[in-house]
Structures are given as C-alpha cells and as structure tokens.
C-alpha cells in the first residue's frame, strides 16, 4: 500500500508482518504548549501497532506466547494520563520507547496520537502525529 503510511516495517527491512493492533484508545491528558491545555486538559486518541512474531500464539492458542493487549493499553494510558508533555511527538515517543523497552519480542511499534479538539481556524477531524520506531540491532 505504497504512499498510504500503512507500509509494514518488514518492507523497510525490519520486523515481521505480524502485529498487535490497538485502535481508538481514548484518554484525558494535559499535553500541549498552551497554558489552558495544561490546566483544563483534553481528549487524546491513541493507536498502536506492535510488530512481533505471532506464529507460536496462533499455533498454541496460549496467551503466554504473545503480549496481552491490556499491557500495551496500560502503557499508553499511563503516559497520556501522566505528567504533561509540551509536544504530541514526545507523547508518542514515550509510548513507543516504553513499549519497546518492556517487550523485547516487539521488533517495531507505530504510535499515532490524535488531538481531536483543537482551536484552529477551520474544520478538522483531528491534528496529530504518527511515529514508527524499530528496535536497534
């Protein structure tokens, strides 16, 4: 799917094709550069893709051969609802780094952070960032 931003890390020479997917996680956080954002907070929507080999879990039907979605959810929740960051880039980076650090079996992680309620002169669904981080060899 060239050009869509949906290329898998193995197409870039890293990771594998299997991944865990978490979409539309919503949390209230206090991130932003404006004082009102830090005081009132707002909703953030997080998506995470975590690339890892899921063959053993698929064969065994045993959760010990994979990572529980709730573990990744807790990482995202802890960061978004935790101490404020100025930039969405920093929020995404913290989620990606924490996920890779906690789960060595994850080869790559994509994190998307959406800020749906933004004061801009125009109509937008959301503003945000998306990052892809791969484990260093």
Coordinates of C-alpha atoms in Angstrom, one line a residue:
X1 CA 0.0 0.0 0.0
X2 CA 2.6 2.5 -1.1
X3 CA 2.0 6.1 -0.1
X4 CA -0.7 5.3 2.4
X5 CA 1.5 5.3 5.5
X6 CA 0.5 1.7 6.1
X7 CA 3.7 0.1 4.9
X8 CA 4.8 -2.7 7.3
X9 CA 8.2 -2.5 8.9
X10 CA 9.4 -5.6 7.1
X11 CA 9.0 -3.7 3.9
X12 CA 11.7 -1.4 5.3
X13 CA 14.0 -4.3 6.2
X14 CA 12.9 -4.7 9.8
X15 CA 10.4 -6.6 11.8
X16 CA 7.9 -9.1 10.6
X17 CA 4.4 -9.0 9.1
X18 CA 2.5 -10.0 12.2
X19 CA 1.3 -7.3 14.6
X20 CA -0.9 -6.5 17.5
X21 CA -3.3 -3.7 16.8
X22 CA -4.9 -1.3 19.3
X23 CA -7.2 1.4 17.8
X24 CA -9.1 4.4 19.2
X25 CA -7.8 4.3 22.8
X26 CA -9.2 7.5 24.4
X27 CA -7.7 9.2 27.4
X28 CA -7.8 12.6 29.1
X29 CA -4.5 14.3 29.3
X30 CA -2.9 17.7 29.9
X31 CA -0.4 17.9 27.0
X32 CA 0.2 21.0 24.9
X33 CA 2.2 24.2 24.8
X34 CA -0.7 26.5 25.8
X35 CA -1.5 27.1 29.5
X36 CA -5.2 26.3 29.0
X37 CA -4.3 22.8 27.7
X38 CA -2.1 22.1 30.8
X39 CA -4.9 23.4 33.1
X40 CA -8.1 22.0 31.6
X41 CA -6.7 19.1 29.6
X42 CA -8.5 17.4 26.7
X43 CA -9.2 14.1 25.0
X44 CA -6.4 12.3 23.1
X45 CA -6.9 9.3 20.9
X46 CA -4.1 6.7 20.5
X47 CA -3.5 4.0 18.0
X48 CA -0.7 1.4 18.4
X49 CA 0.6 -1.2 16.1
X50 CA 3.2 -3.6 17.6
X51 CA 5.1 -5.9 15.3
X52 CA 6.1 -9.3 16.6
X53 CA 6.0 -12.9 15.6
X54 CA 2.5 -14.3 16.4
X55 CA 3.0 -17.8 14.9
X56 CA 3.6 -19.5 18.3
X57 CA 0.5 -17.9 19.8
X58 CA -1.5 -18.8 16.7
X59 CA -0.3 -22.4 16.8
X60 CA -0.7 -22.9 20.6
X61 CA -3.7 -20.7 21.4
X62 CA -1.8 -19.8 24.6
X63 CA -1.6 -16.2 25.8
X64 CA 1.9 -16.9 27.2
X65 CA 3.2 -16.9 23.6
X66 CA 2.0 -13.3 22.9
X67 CA 1.6 -10.0 24.7
X68 CA -1.7 -9.1 26.2
X69 CA -3.3 -6.1 24.6
X70 CA -4.1 -4.7 28.1
X71 CA -0.4 -4.4 28.8
X72 CA 0.1 -2.1 25.9
X73 CA -3.1 -0.3 26.8
X74 CA -1.7 0.4 30.3
X75 CA 1.5 1.8 28.8
X76 CA -0.5 4.3 26.6
X77 CA -2.9 5.2 29.5
X78 CA -0.1 5.8 31.9
X79 CA 1.8 8.1 29.6
X80 CA -1.3 10.1 28.3
X81 CA -2.8 10.4 31.7
X82 CA 0.6 11.0 33.4
X83 CA 2.8 14.1 33.6
X84 CA 2.2 16.6 30.8
X85 CA 4.3 16.9 27.7
X86 CA 4.5 20.0 25.5
X87 CA 4.5 18.1 22.2
X88 CA 2.5 15.2 20.8
X89 CA 5.8 14.0 19.4
X90 CA 7.1 13.5 22.9
X91 CA 3.9 11.6 24.0
X92 CA 4.2 9.3 21.0
X93 CA 7.9 8.8 21.6
X94 CA 7.4 7.9 25.2
X95 CA 4.7 5.3 24.3
X96 CA 6.9 3.8 21.7
X97 CA 10.1 3.7 23.8
X98 CA 8.2 2.2 26.8
X99 CA 6.6 -0.5 24.7
X100 CA 9.9 -1.5 23.1
X101 CA 11.7 -1.4 26.5
X102 CA 9.1 -3.5 28.3
X103 CA 8.6 -6.1 25.5
X104 CA 11.8 -7.3 23.8
X105 CA 9.8 -9.6 21.5
X106 CA 8.3 -6.5 19.8
X107 CA 10.5 -5.5 16.8
X108 CA 8.8 -2.3 15.8
X109 CA 6.0 -0.1 17.1
X110 CA 3.9 2.6 15.4
X111 CA 2.2 5.1 17.6
X112 CA -0.4 7.6 16.4
X113 CA -1.5 10.4 18.8
X114 CA -4.6 12.4 17.8
X115 CA -5.8 15.6 19.3
X116 CA -9.5 15.9 18.2
X117 CA -10.4 19.2 19.9
X118 CA -8.0 21.8 18.6
X119 CA -8.6 25.5 18.3
X120 CA -7.8 26.2 14.6
X121 CA -9.4 28.5 12.0
X122 CA -11.1 25.8 10.1
X123 CA -12.8 22.4 10.2
X124 CA -10.6 19.4 11.1
X125 CA -11.3 15.9 12.5
X126 CA -8.1 16.0 14.4
X127 CA -4.5 17.1 14.4
X128 CA -1.8 14.7 15.4
X129 CA 1.5 12.8 14.9
X130 CA 2.4 9.3 13.9
X131 CA 5.8 7.7 14.5
X132 CA 7.4 4.4 13.7
X133 CA 10.2 3.1 15.9
X134 CA 12.2 0.0 15.3
X135 CA 14.3 -1.9 17.7
X136 CA 18.0 -1.2 17.2
X137 CA 20.1 -4.3 16.4

